[in-house]
Amino acid sequence: MKRILFTAFLLGSVSSMSVFAQPDYQPSGENLRNREWFQDARFGLFIHWGVYSVLAGGGDLGIAEWIMNQKQIPIGQYEKLPSFFNPVAFDPAEWVSIAKKAGMKYITITSKHHDGFAMFDSEISEYDIVECTPYGKDVLKMLKDECDKQGIKLFFYHSQLDWHHPDYYPRGNTGRGYTGRPDHGNWDDYLDYMNTQLTELLTNYGEIGGIWFDGMWDQWDADWKLDETYALIHTLQPGALIGSNHHKAPFPGEDFQMFERDLPGENTMGFNQTGTISELPLEMCETMNGSWGFNIKDQNYKPVKRLIQTMVKAAGYGANFLLNTGPMPNGKIQPENVDTLIAIGQWLDAYGETIYGTRRGPLKPDEWGATTQAKDGTVYIHVMNLQGENLLVPSLPEKIQSAVYFDGGDDVTYKETDYGLLLHIPKEKQHRIDTILRIKALNMNLD
Ligand code: JFZ
């Protein structure tokens, strides 16, 4: 039955069975294995790269990939941008090796952002990198080939919202009058277009990690027919993981839940109002400065210490950390970002065992730090904020057998009290970023 409906969809019929998302979705075995892989991976590189990178934020702080909307640039003018996009210094081997040196296991790159420009060779559209730029090459293909060579998985960020396509109509909250589009359009034609581009991405690039959707929040009332889009993806590549940045609890058909610039359950940005942390694999994305796309002015880089601590806290929630860079229009990753990535990689070289392959620990992350747990049951207590030398944390669920410092293996002085676990961590044992304790307890095996 599913197959018949799907075939009908491929033939272009608009099915009326549309309900929200993919209600009877059963992830394939491969998909479930990929979810485990994804959770073990823990750390990925997010890449926002497009023709907006040329404008580099236009001298404003803020999110540079939104410049078309921020500056109200009509489509007719914005369409000149691709002719200036010529990333002659783009070296996919360099990008992938930087990600690897950072300790990242996957890359998620923008295939199409809200400006509607395809960063890949799209048959259904002329508005793409191969046809409209002097560079004329499919950078996603080049990157995928290199990822395959170096053993990194590649995911595509794909914007459902589109400021360029005339059939993205009715318009949402963004990309309105200034774009110069006529006051009509056919929504179903837009969805067909989007699904065709997704089909291209899922058939022309070998096995991909998954699709990272964004943009539904532009109009909640629209009939997105997620059931069809999600079924299409899962039929073309049953192993591909679907996630969506809609800031709500996951819809059926999604394979992971994401949190934008907030730890799971937190809402410091004001747009993560789900309150729910699902049982799906989790991922948190974060910027290195204040922008996703390359912003030439924004020097407000987060210190390495803070990024590592956020990654560790994310791991404490059982979430991956997807750290962003916005490459420059010449194809190079900003040197400041490269330095940061390499420094995080050095930390992971020493402490990766406490992050990779772990799941959320028995204690919820808190002001003092976080816990992660390895599959063999080992618990890592990550102390990241300690005044003085004593720390009281909630009791572990099982009696402790041994507690040692991850570095050096010396015994940790501790006491299991009625009020919790009291740890004594002398100054000379404290690390600037993260003091890690390795705890063995009975019956704590995760398998
Ligand atoms: C979205 C994009 O708009 C942004 O450009 C970037 O790609 C990021 C990863 O994802 O960011 C959003 C999405 C929605 C809201 C805010 C930022 N929102 O609803 O407030």
Tab-separated table of C-alpha atoms and ligand atoms in Angstrom:
chain	number	residue	atom	x	y	z
A	1	MET	CA	0.000	0.000	0.000
A	2	LYS	CA	2.723	2.396	0.997
A	3	ARG	CA	4.573	1.605	-2.201
A	4	ILE	CA	1.502	2.297	-4.341
A	5	LEU	CA	0.936	5.632	-2.685
A	6	PHE	CA	4.570	6.448	-3.123
A	7	THR	CA	4.536	5.539	-6.797
A	8	ALA	CA	1.443	7.667	-7.237
A	9	PHE	CA	3.362	10.502	-5.682
A	10	LEU	CA	6.303	9.986	-8.024
A	11	LEU	CA	3.934	10.158	-10.955
A	12	GLY	CA	3.045	13.600	-9.794
A	13	SER	CA	-0.398	12.996	-8.403
A	14	VAL	CA	-1.244	15.086	-5.425
A	15	SER	CA	-2.580	12.689	-2.869
A	16	SER	CA	-5.277	13.881	-0.550
A	17	MET	CA	-4.223	11.561	2.255
A	18	SER	CA	-1.966	14.254	3.560
A	19	VAL	CA	-1.615	14.202	7.301
A	20	PHE	CA	1.114	15.784	9.312
A	21	ALA	CA	4.337	13.834	8.863
A	22	GLN	CA	4.844	10.112	8.219
A	23	PRO	CA	2.408	8.529	10.650
A	24	ASP	CA	3.070	4.818	10.154
A	25	TYR	CA	6.824	5.210	9.822
A	26	GLN	CA	8.880	2.232	10.899
A	27	PRO	CA	12.582	2.999	10.663
A	28	SER	CA	14.531	0.367	8.734
A	29	GLY	CA	17.227	-1.702	10.419
A	30	GLU	CA	19.793	0.352	8.572
A	31	ASN	CA	18.208	3.536	9.846
A	32	LEU	CA	18.323	2.265	13.418
A	33	ARG	CA	21.976	1.294	12.995
A	34	ASN	CA	22.713	4.749	11.605
A	35	ARG	CA	21.035	6.320	14.626
A	36	GLU	CA	23.448	4.402	16.837
A	37	TRP	CA	26.343	5.493	14.637
A	38	PHE	CA	25.102	9.054	14.845
A	39	GLN	CA	24.958	8.975	18.614
A	40	ASP	CA	28.396	7.423	18.865
A	41	ALA	CA	29.787	10.117	16.550
A	42	ARG	CA	28.902	12.971	18.935
A	43	PHE	CA	30.629	15.753	16.986
A	44	GLY	CA	30.049	17.201	13.520
A	45	LEU	CA	30.884	20.226	11.384
A	46	PHE	CA	28.069	22.464	10.195
A	47	ILE	CA	28.843	24.445	7.046
A	48	HIS	CA	26.830	27.437	5.851
A	49	TRP	CA	28.121	28.350	2.439
A	50	GLY	CA	26.296	30.057	-0.388
A	51	VAL	CA	26.255	33.107	-2.621
A	52	TYR	CA	25.399	35.173	0.469
A	53	SER	CA	28.970	34.447	1.637
A	54	VAL	CA	30.152	37.009	-0.951
A	55	LEU	CA	28.366	39.815	0.900
A	56	ALA	CA	29.860	38.578	4.195
A	57	GLY	CA	27.124	40.171	6.281
A	58	GLY	CA	27.465	43.558	4.571
A	59	GLY	CA	29.121	45.180	7.564
A	60	ASP	CA	26.361	44.245	9.996
A	61	LEU	CA	26.668	41.841	12.860
A	62	GLY	CA	24.020	39.160	12.847
A	63	ILE	CA	23.269	36.182	10.670
A	64	ALA	CA	24.914	36.830	7.317
A	65	GLU	CA	23.063	34.114	5.375
A	66	TRP	CA	19.875	36.147	5.882
A	67	ILE	CA	21.190	39.238	4.101
A	68	MET	CA	18.739	39.000	1.216
A	69	ASN	CA	15.863	39.319	3.643
A	70	GLN	CA	17.583	41.703	6.095
A	71	LYS	CA	18.491	44.190	3.380
A	72	GLN	CA	15.369	43.508	1.317
A	73	ILE	CA	17.311	42.735	-1.840
A	74	PRO	CA	14.927	41.994	-4.706
A	75	ILE	CA	15.423	38.720	-6.564
A	76	GLY	CA	16.378	40.579	-9.745
A	77	GLN	CA	19.336	42.153	-7.946
A	78	TYR	CA	20.263	39.190	-5.754
A	79	GLU	CA	20.519	37.072	-8.887
A	80	LYS	CA	23.660	39.014	-9.805
A	81	LEU	CA	25.440	37.550	-6.787
A	82	PRO	CA	26.161	34.091	-8.213
A	83	SER	CA	28.300	35.722	-10.911
A	84	PHE	CA	30.657	36.928	-8.166
A	85	PHE	CA	30.876	33.552	-6.474
A	86	ASN	CA	34.157	32.023	-7.563
A	87	PRO	CA	35.749	29.976	-4.752
A	88	VAL	CA	39.015	29.296	-6.545
A	89	ALA	CA	40.743	28.346	-3.289
A	90	PHE	CA	38.152	25.693	-2.385
A	91	ASP	CA	39.959	22.484	-1.488
A	92	PRO	CA	37.554	19.811	-0.254
A	93	ALA	CA	40.443	17.642	0.934
A	94	GLU	CA	41.527	20.485	3.201
A	95	TRP	CA	38.012	21.005	4.588
A	96	VAL	CA	37.558	17.344	5.361
A	97	SER	CA	40.958	17.001	6.961
A	98	ILE	CA	40.280	20.049	9.146
A	99	ALA	CA	37.025	18.405	10.277
A	100	LYS	CA	38.898	15.194	10.993
A	101	LYS	CA	41.623	16.998	12.926
A	102	ALA	CA	38.860	18.619	14.974
A	103	GLY	CA	37.659	15.133	15.893
A	104	MET	CA	34.450	15.458	13.893
A	105	LYS	CA	32.771	12.427	12.375
A	106	TYR	CA	30.333	14.073	9.991
A	107	ILE	CA	29.655	17.240	8.037
A	108	THR	CA	26.285	18.910	7.442
A	109	ILE	CA	26.411	21.421	4.582
A	110	THR	CA	23.830	23.761	3.077
A	111	SER	CA	22.523	22.328	-0.204
A	112	LYS	CA	19.996	25.172	-0.403
A	113	HIS	CA	19.464	27.953	2.114
A	114	HIS	CA	16.473	30.309	2.335
A	115	ASP	CA	17.741	32.339	-0.648
A	116	GLY	CA	16.810	29.367	-2.818
A	117	PHE	CA	20.185	29.022	-4.511
A	118	ALA	CA	21.242	25.402	-5.057
A	119	MET	CA	24.871	24.716	-4.150
A	120	PHE	CA	24.743	21.586	-6.316
A	121	ASP	CA	24.056	20.628	-9.902
A	122	SER	CA	20.262	20.676	-10.048
A	123	GLU	CA	18.469	19.510	-13.174
A	124	ILE	CA	15.163	21.074	-12.239
A	125	SER	CA	16.556	24.547	-11.664
A	126	GLU	CA	18.915	26.911	-13.409
A	127	TYR	CA	19.487	28.737	-10.163
A	128	ASP	CA	22.437	26.611	-9.144
A	129	ILE	CA	26.175	26.761	-8.687
A	130	VAL	CA	27.032	24.926	-11.902
A	131	GLU	CA	24.921	27.099	-14.158
A	132	CYS	CA	25.176	30.517	-12.529
A	133	THR	CA	28.678	30.917	-11.155
A	134	PRO	CA	32.020	31.377	-12.885
A	135	TYR	CA	33.266	28.485	-10.761
A	136	GLY	CA	30.792	26.169	-12.460
A	137	LYS	CA	31.538	23.086	-10.360
A	138	ASP	CA	29.336	21.031	-8.063
A	139	VAL	CA	30.975	21.695	-4.707
A	140	LEU	CA	28.728	19.201	-2.922
A	141	LYS	CA	29.885	16.451	-5.262
A	142	MET	CA	33.515	17.422	-4.707
A	143	LEU	CA	32.978	17.444	-0.964
A	144	LYS	CA	31.132	14.120	-0.980
A	145	ASP	CA	33.925	12.410	-2.927
A	146	GLU	CA	36.425	13.666	-0.395
A	147	CYS	CA	34.233	12.663	2.559
A	148	ASP	CA	34.028	9.151	1.137
A	149	LYS	CA	37.815	9.058	0.816
A	150	GLN	CA	38.425	10.224	4.364
A	151	GLY	CA	35.586	8.329	6.062
A	152	ILE	CA	33.343	11.231	7.023
A	153	LYS	CA	29.559	11.137	6.597
A	154	LEU	CA	27.867	13.962	4.717
A	155	PHE	CA	24.431	15.394	5.560
A	156	PHE	CA	22.579	18.089	3.643
A	157	TYR	CA	20.914	21.101	5.221
A	158	HIS	CA	17.921	21.885	3.016
A	159	SER	CA	15.672	24.903	3.428
A	160	GLN	CA	11.980	24.253	2.955
A	161	LEU	CA	11.437	27.993	3.050
A	162	ASP	CA	12.369	29.655	-0.265
A	163	TRP	CA	12.739	33.392	-0.952
A	164	HIS	CA	13.324	32.836	-4.668
A	165	HIS	CA	10.846	30.316	-6.036
A	166	PRO	CA	7.617	31.970	-7.267
A	167	ASP	CA	5.506	28.974	-6.279
A	168	TYR	CA	6.489	29.300	-2.647
A	169	TYR	CA	3.052	30.863	-2.278
A	170	PRO	CA	1.269	31.878	-0.133
A	171	ARG	CA	4.368	33.612	1.242
A	172	GLY	CA	5.354	33.107	4.841
A	173	ASN	CA	6.618	35.577	7.407
A	174	THR	CA	9.820	36.262	5.475
A	175	GLY	CA	10.692	36.847	1.812
A	176	ARG	CA	7.598	38.928	1.214
A	177	GLY	CA	6.928	41.928	-1.071
A	178	TYR	CA	10.494	43.094	-1.593
A	179	THR	CA	11.461	39.961	-3.540
A	180	GLY	CA	9.416	41.097	-6.531
A	181	ARG	CA	7.518	37.845	-7.004
A	182	PRO	CA	3.991	37.950	-8.405
A	183	ASP	CA	1.060	37.673	-6.037
A	184	HIS	CA	0.227	34.155	-7.038
A	185	GLY	CA	1.838	30.751	-7.194
A	186	ASN	CA	1.076	27.090	-6.816
A	187	TRP	CA	2.102	25.579	-3.477
A	188	ASP	CA	1.913	21.996	-4.731
A	189	ASP	CA	4.238	22.882	-7.591
A	190	TYR	CA	6.671	24.272	-5.051
A	191	LEU	CA	6.550	21.067	-3.022
A	192	ASP	CA	7.121	19.047	-6.212
A	193	TYR	CA	10.130	21.236	-6.943
A	194	MET	CA	11.498	20.789	-3.439
A	195	ASN	CA	10.940	17.038	-3.559
A	196	THR	CA	12.647	16.845	-6.936
A	197	GLN	CA	15.700	18.624	-5.590
A	198	LEU	CA	15.703	16.286	-2.609
A	199	THR	CA	15.484	13.340	-4.989
A	200	GLU	CA	18.528	14.704	-6.796
A	201	LEU	CA	20.404	14.995	-3.525
A	202	LEU	CA	19.453	11.459	-2.536
A	203	THR	CA	20.294	9.839	-5.861
A	204	ASN	CA	23.287	11.696	-7.305
A	205	TYR	CA	25.619	11.720	-4.298
A	206	GLY	CA	25.781	8.103	-3.196
A	207	GLU	CA	24.897	7.278	0.357
A	208	ILE	CA	24.284	10.364	2.430
A	209	GLY	CA	23.966	10.712	6.191
A	210	GLY	CA	20.627	12.468	6.132
A	211	ILE	CA	18.658	15.637	5.565
A	212	TRP	CA	18.656	18.546	8.030
A	213	PHE	CA	15.493	20.488	7.287
A	214	ASP	CA	14.867	24.088	8.173
A	215	GLY	CA	12.233	26.689	7.442
A	216	MET	CA	8.824	25.234	8.318
A	217	TRP	CA	8.589	27.893	10.997
A	218	ASP	CA	8.137	30.451	8.206
A	219	GLN	CA	4.518	29.378	7.908
A	220	TRP	CA	2.871	26.917	10.216
A	221	ASP	CA	-0.457	27.034	8.408
A	222	ALA	CA	0.948	25.750	5.144
A	223	ASP	CA	0.297	22.139	4.213
A	224	TRP	CA	3.889	20.916	4.068
A	225	LYS	CA	2.848	17.327	3.312
A	226	LEU	CA	5.706	16.065	5.367
A	227	ASP	CA	4.362	12.544	4.987
A	228	GLU	CA	5.202	12.624	1.288
A	229	THR	CA	8.576	14.290	1.628
A	230	TYR	CA	9.674	12.060	4.491
A	231	ALA	CA	8.413	8.894	2.768
A	232	LEU	CA	10.245	9.918	-0.391
A	233	ILE	CA	13.525	10.277	1.493
A	234	HIS	CA	13.101	7.075	3.451
A	235	THR	CA	12.236	5.166	0.292
A	236	LEU	CA	15.181	6.493	-1.663
A	237	GLN	CA	17.604	5.977	1.222
A	238	PRO	CA	16.064	4.111	4.158
A	239	GLY	CA	19.217	4.673	6.180
A	240	ALA	CA	19.225	8.457	5.817
A	241	LEU	CA	18.379	10.316	9.002
A	242	ILE	CA	15.794	13.093	8.875
A	243	GLY	CA	15.802	15.971	11.322
A	244	SER	CA	14.056	19.325	11.213
A	245	ASN	CA	14.774	22.641	12.854
A	246	HIS	CA	11.133	23.440	13.531
A	247	HIS	CA	11.747	23.947	17.248
A	248	LYS	CA	8.887	21.623	18.173
A	249	ALA	CA	8.759	18.060	19.416
A	250	PRO	CA	9.697	15.697	16.552
A	251	PHE	CA	7.036	14.713	14.025
A	252	PRO	CA	6.605	11.089	12.959
A	253	GLY	CA	9.129	10.250	10.259
A	254	GLU	CA	11.934	12.202	11.860
A	255	ASP	CA	14.957	10.264	13.035
A	256	PHE	CA	16.619	12.783	15.319
A	257	GLN	CA	15.705	15.881	17.272
A	258	MET	CA	17.693	19.069	17.066
A	259	PHE	CA	18.208	22.099	19.247
A	260	GLU	CA	19.434	25.381	17.823
A	261	ARG	CA	22.023	27.276	19.858
A	262	ASP	CA	20.661	25.830	23.078
A	263	LEU	CA	21.283	22.732	25.111
A	264	PRO	CA	18.353	20.303	25.036
A	265	GLY	CA	15.527	21.672	27.149
A	266	GLU	CA	17.052	25.149	27.470
A	267	ASN	CA	15.632	28.223	25.813
A	268	THR	CA	18.163	31.012	26.135
A	269	MET	CA	17.573	32.033	22.497
A	270	GLY	CA	13.831	32.358	22.929
A	271	PHE	CA	12.863	30.094	20.048
A	272	ASN	CA	13.245	26.628	21.548
A	273	GLN	CA	9.882	26.237	23.126
A	274	THR	CA	9.380	22.509	22.785
A	275	GLY	CA	10.131	21.746	26.412
A	276	THR	CA	10.300	18.134	25.257
A	277	ILE	CA	13.388	16.054	24.900
A	278	SER	CA	12.442	13.027	22.842
A	279	GLU	CA	13.906	9.547	22.945
A	280	LEU	CA	15.317	10.056	19.447
A	281	PRO	CA	19.005	10.822	18.988
A	282	LEU	CA	19.639	14.470	19.788
A	283	GLU	CA	21.794	17.148	18.246
A	284	MET	CA	22.611	20.691	19.280
A	285	CYS	CA	24.001	23.166	16.746
A	286	GLU	CA	26.065	26.201	17.631
A	287	THR	CA	27.893	29.077	15.955
A	288	MET	CA	31.524	30.049	16.597
A	289	ASN	CA	30.700	33.769	16.477
A	290	GLY	CA	27.195	35.195	16.048
A	291	SER	CA	26.596	34.127	12.457
A	292	TRP	CA	26.165	30.914	10.479
A	293	GLY	CA	27.225	32.321	7.119
A	294	PHE	CA	30.604	34.097	6.785
A	295	ASN	CA	30.425	37.478	8.499
A	296	ILE	CA	33.469	39.640	7.860
A	297	LYS	CA	32.794	41.944	10.798
A	298	ASP	CA	31.837	39.574	13.565
A	299	GLN	CA	34.945	38.914	15.665
A	300	ASN	CA	32.980	37.779	18.655
A	301	TYR	CA	34.405	34.277	18.673
A	302	LYS	CA	33.500	31.944	21.476
A	303	PRO	CA	36.572	30.775	23.351
A	304	VAL	CA	37.703	27.190	22.845
A	305	LYS	CA	37.042	26.506	26.519
A	306	ARG	CA	33.395	27.513	26.213
A	307	LEU	CA	32.849	25.470	23.050
A	308	ILE	CA	34.402	22.364	24.602
A	309	GLN	CA	32.315	22.808	27.735
A	310	THR	CA	29.172	23.151	25.624
A	311	MET	CA	30.098	20.001	23.711
A	312	VAL	CA	30.624	18.130	26.983
A	313	LYS	CA	27.317	19.362	28.382
A	314	ALA	CA	25.557	18.381	25.165
A	315	ALA	CA	27.092	14.903	25.529
A	316	GLY	CA	25.825	14.912	29.107
A	317	TYR	CA	22.325	15.332	27.700
A	318	GLY	CA	23.027	12.596	25.164
A	319	ALA	CA	23.212	15.129	22.343
A	320	ASN	CA	25.644	15.567	19.474
A	321	PHE	CA	27.392	18.872	19.003
A	322	LEU	CA	27.201	20.324	15.479
A	323	LEU	CA	29.619	23.230	15.372
A	324	ASN	CA	29.317	25.706	12.533
A	325	THR	CA	31.741	27.441	10.250
A	326	GLY	CA	30.858	29.829	7.420
A	327	PRO	CA	33.552	29.458	4.778
A	328	MET	CA	34.660	32.556	2.907
A	329	PRO	CA	33.641	33.188	-0.703
A	330	ASN	CA	37.122	32.219	-1.891
A	331	GLY	CA	36.508	28.722	-0.549
A	332	LYS	CA	38.739	28.930	2.521
A	333	ILE	CA	37.610	28.305	6.068
A	334	GLN	CA	38.368	31.348	8.217
A	335	PRO	CA	41.762	30.900	9.909
A	336	GLU	CA	40.250	31.847	13.297
A	337	ASN	CA	37.797	28.967	12.923
A	338	VAL	CA	40.518	26.555	11.847
A	339	ASP	CA	42.535	27.383	14.970
A	340	THR	CA	39.494	26.780	17.170
A	341	LEU	CA	38.707	23.488	15.481
A	342	ILE	CA	42.255	22.226	15.815
A	343	ALA	CA	42.305	23.153	19.516
A	344	ILE	CA	39.070	21.252	20.138
A	345	GLY	CA	40.572	18.309	18.255
A	346	GLN	CA	43.610	18.331	20.521
A	347	TRP	CA	41.366	18.205	23.572
A	348	LEU	CA	39.422	15.314	22.045
A	349	ASP	CA	42.663	13.467	21.250
A	350	ALA	CA	43.221	13.296	24.989
A	351	TYR	CA	39.657	13.012	26.295
A	352	GLY	CA	37.609	11.646	23.376
A	353	GLU	CA	37.057	8.384	25.238
A	354	THR	CA	34.737	10.280	27.601
A	355	ILE	CA	32.659	11.676	24.702
A	356	TYR	CA	32.614	9.377	21.655
A	357	GLY	CA	30.382	6.343	21.906
A	358	THR	CA	28.924	7.550	25.192
A	359	ARG	CA	25.312	8.209	26.115
A	360	ARG	CA	23.899	10.682	28.588
A	361	GLY	CA	25.173	10.044	32.085
A	362	PRO	CA	23.196	9.230	35.222
A	363	LEU	CA	23.258	12.831	36.506
A	364	LYS	CA	21.614	15.641	34.599
A	365	PRO	CA	24.016	18.388	33.526
A	366	ASP	CA	24.070	21.270	35.964
A	367	GLU	CA	26.086	24.372	36.850
A	368	TRP	CA	28.995	22.213	38.046
A	369	GLY	CA	29.256	20.109	34.888
A	370	ALA	CA	27.910	16.923	33.357
A	371	THR	CA	28.188	13.131	33.265
A	372	THR	CA	28.567	10.783	30.327
A	373	GLN	CA	28.420	7.016	30.325
A	374	ALA	CA	30.323	4.542	28.166
A	375	LYS	CA	28.734	1.345	26.899
A	376	ASP	CA	30.698	-0.749	29.413
A	377	GLY	CA	29.037	1.208	32.199
A	378	THR	CA	31.942	3.499	33.067
A	379	VAL	CA	30.635	6.865	34.208
A	380	TYR	CA	32.636	10.008	33.536
A	381	ILE	CA	32.000	12.941	35.811
A	382	HIS	CA	33.033	16.141	34.047
A	383	VAL	CA	33.661	18.893	36.587
A	384	MET	CA	33.715	22.164	34.682
A	385	ASN	CA	32.788	24.745	37.254
A	386	LEU	CA	34.079	24.432	40.786
A	387	GLN	CA	34.604	27.050	43.446
A	388	GLY	CA	36.980	25.745	46.075
A	389	GLU	CA	37.842	22.067	46.325
A	390	ASN	CA	34.623	20.330	47.369
A	391	LEU	CA	31.670	19.436	45.219
A	392	LEU	CA	28.375	17.850	46.192
A	393	VAL	CA	26.534	16.208	43.307
A	394	PRO	CA	23.444	13.978	43.414
A	395	SER	CA	24.121	10.359	44.317
A	396	LEU	CA	24.753	7.899	41.525
A	397	PRO	CA	22.071	5.218	41.205
A	398	GLU	CA	24.527	2.456	42.194
A	399	LYS	CA	27.258	2.061	44.805
A	400	ILE	CA	30.652	3.244	43.615
A	401	GLN	CA	33.411	0.639	43.281
A	402	SER	CA	36.191	2.934	42.172
A	403	ALA	CA	36.717	6.601	41.411
A	404	VAL	CA	39.931	7.809	39.767
A	405	TYR	CA	41.132	10.841	37.857
A	406	PHE	CA	40.975	10.274	34.124
A	407	ASP	CA	44.406	11.896	33.924
A	408	GLY	CA	46.969	9.843	35.761
A	409	GLY	CA	44.578	7.427	37.435
A	410	ASP	CA	45.056	8.624	41.020
A	411	ASP	CA	42.235	7.800	43.420
A	412	VAL	CA	39.608	10.451	43.986
A	413	THR	CA	38.652	11.230	47.576
A	414	TYR	CA	34.881	10.942	47.853
A	415	LYS	CA	32.125	10.178	50.300
A	416	GLU	CA	28.682	8.788	49.562
A	417	THR	CA	26.407	10.709	51.938
A	418	ASP	CA	22.666	10.975	52.510
A	419	TYR	CA	22.741	14.290	50.686
A	420	GLY	CA	24.622	13.089	47.635
A	421	LEU	CA	28.098	12.286	46.459
A	422	LEU	CA	30.714	14.518	48.038
A	423	LEU	CA	33.875	14.910	45.978
A	424	HIS	CA	37.132	16.427	47.128
A	425	ILE	CA	39.113	17.761	44.186
A	426	PRO	CA	42.257	19.590	45.271
A	427	LYS	CA	43.338	22.610	43.248
A	428	GLU	CA	46.339	20.833	41.761
A	429	LYS	CA	44.033	18.213	40.270
A	430	GLN	CA	41.706	20.753	38.683
A	431	HIS	CA	41.780	21.366	34.959
A	432	ARG	CA	40.989	24.719	33.397
A	433	ILE	CA	38.421	23.220	31.026
A	434	ASP	CA	37.187	19.929	32.434
A	435	THR	CA	38.356	17.775	35.336
A	436	ILE	CA	37.278	14.263	34.439
A	437	LEU	CA	36.687	11.507	36.973
A	438	ARG	CA	36.328	7.887	35.908
A	439	ILE	CA	33.783	6.034	38.008
A	440	LYS	CA	33.037	2.339	38.116
A	441	ALA	CA	29.904	1.170	39.839
A	442	LEU	CA	28.073	-2.142	40.013
A	443	ASN	CA	25.267	-2.888	37.550
A	444	MET	CA	25.849	0.197	35.442
A	445	ASN	CA	26.363	-1.601	32.137
A	446	LEU	CA	24.339	0.059	29.373
A	447	ASP	CA	24.070	-3.013	27.100
B	1	JFZ	C1	17.784	28.757	11.034
B	1	JFZ	C2	18.148	29.556	9.810
B	1	JFZ	O1	17.195	30.555	9.592
B	1	JFZ	C3	19.535	30.125	9.969
B	1	JFZ	O2	19.903	30.885	8.853
B	1	JFZ	C4	20.512	28.982	10.153
B	1	JFZ	O3	20.544	28.170	8.997
B	1	JFZ	C5	20.092	28.157	11.353
B	1	JFZ	C6	20.930	26.929	11.553
B	1	JFZ	O4	18.745	27.745	11.240
B	1	JFZ	O5	17.716	29.615	12.165
B	1	JFZ	C7	16.576	29.992	12.741
B	1	JFZ	C8	15.392	29.410	12.459
B	1	JFZ	C9	14.240	29.870	13.080
B	1	JFZ	C10	14.297	30.879	13.994
B	1	JFZ	C11	15.498	31.449	14.308
B	1	JFZ	C12	16.640	30.990	13.683
B	1	JFZ	N1	13.111	31.326	14.618
B	1	JFZ	O6	12.034	30.776	14.367
B	1	JFZ	O7	13.162	32.243	15.437
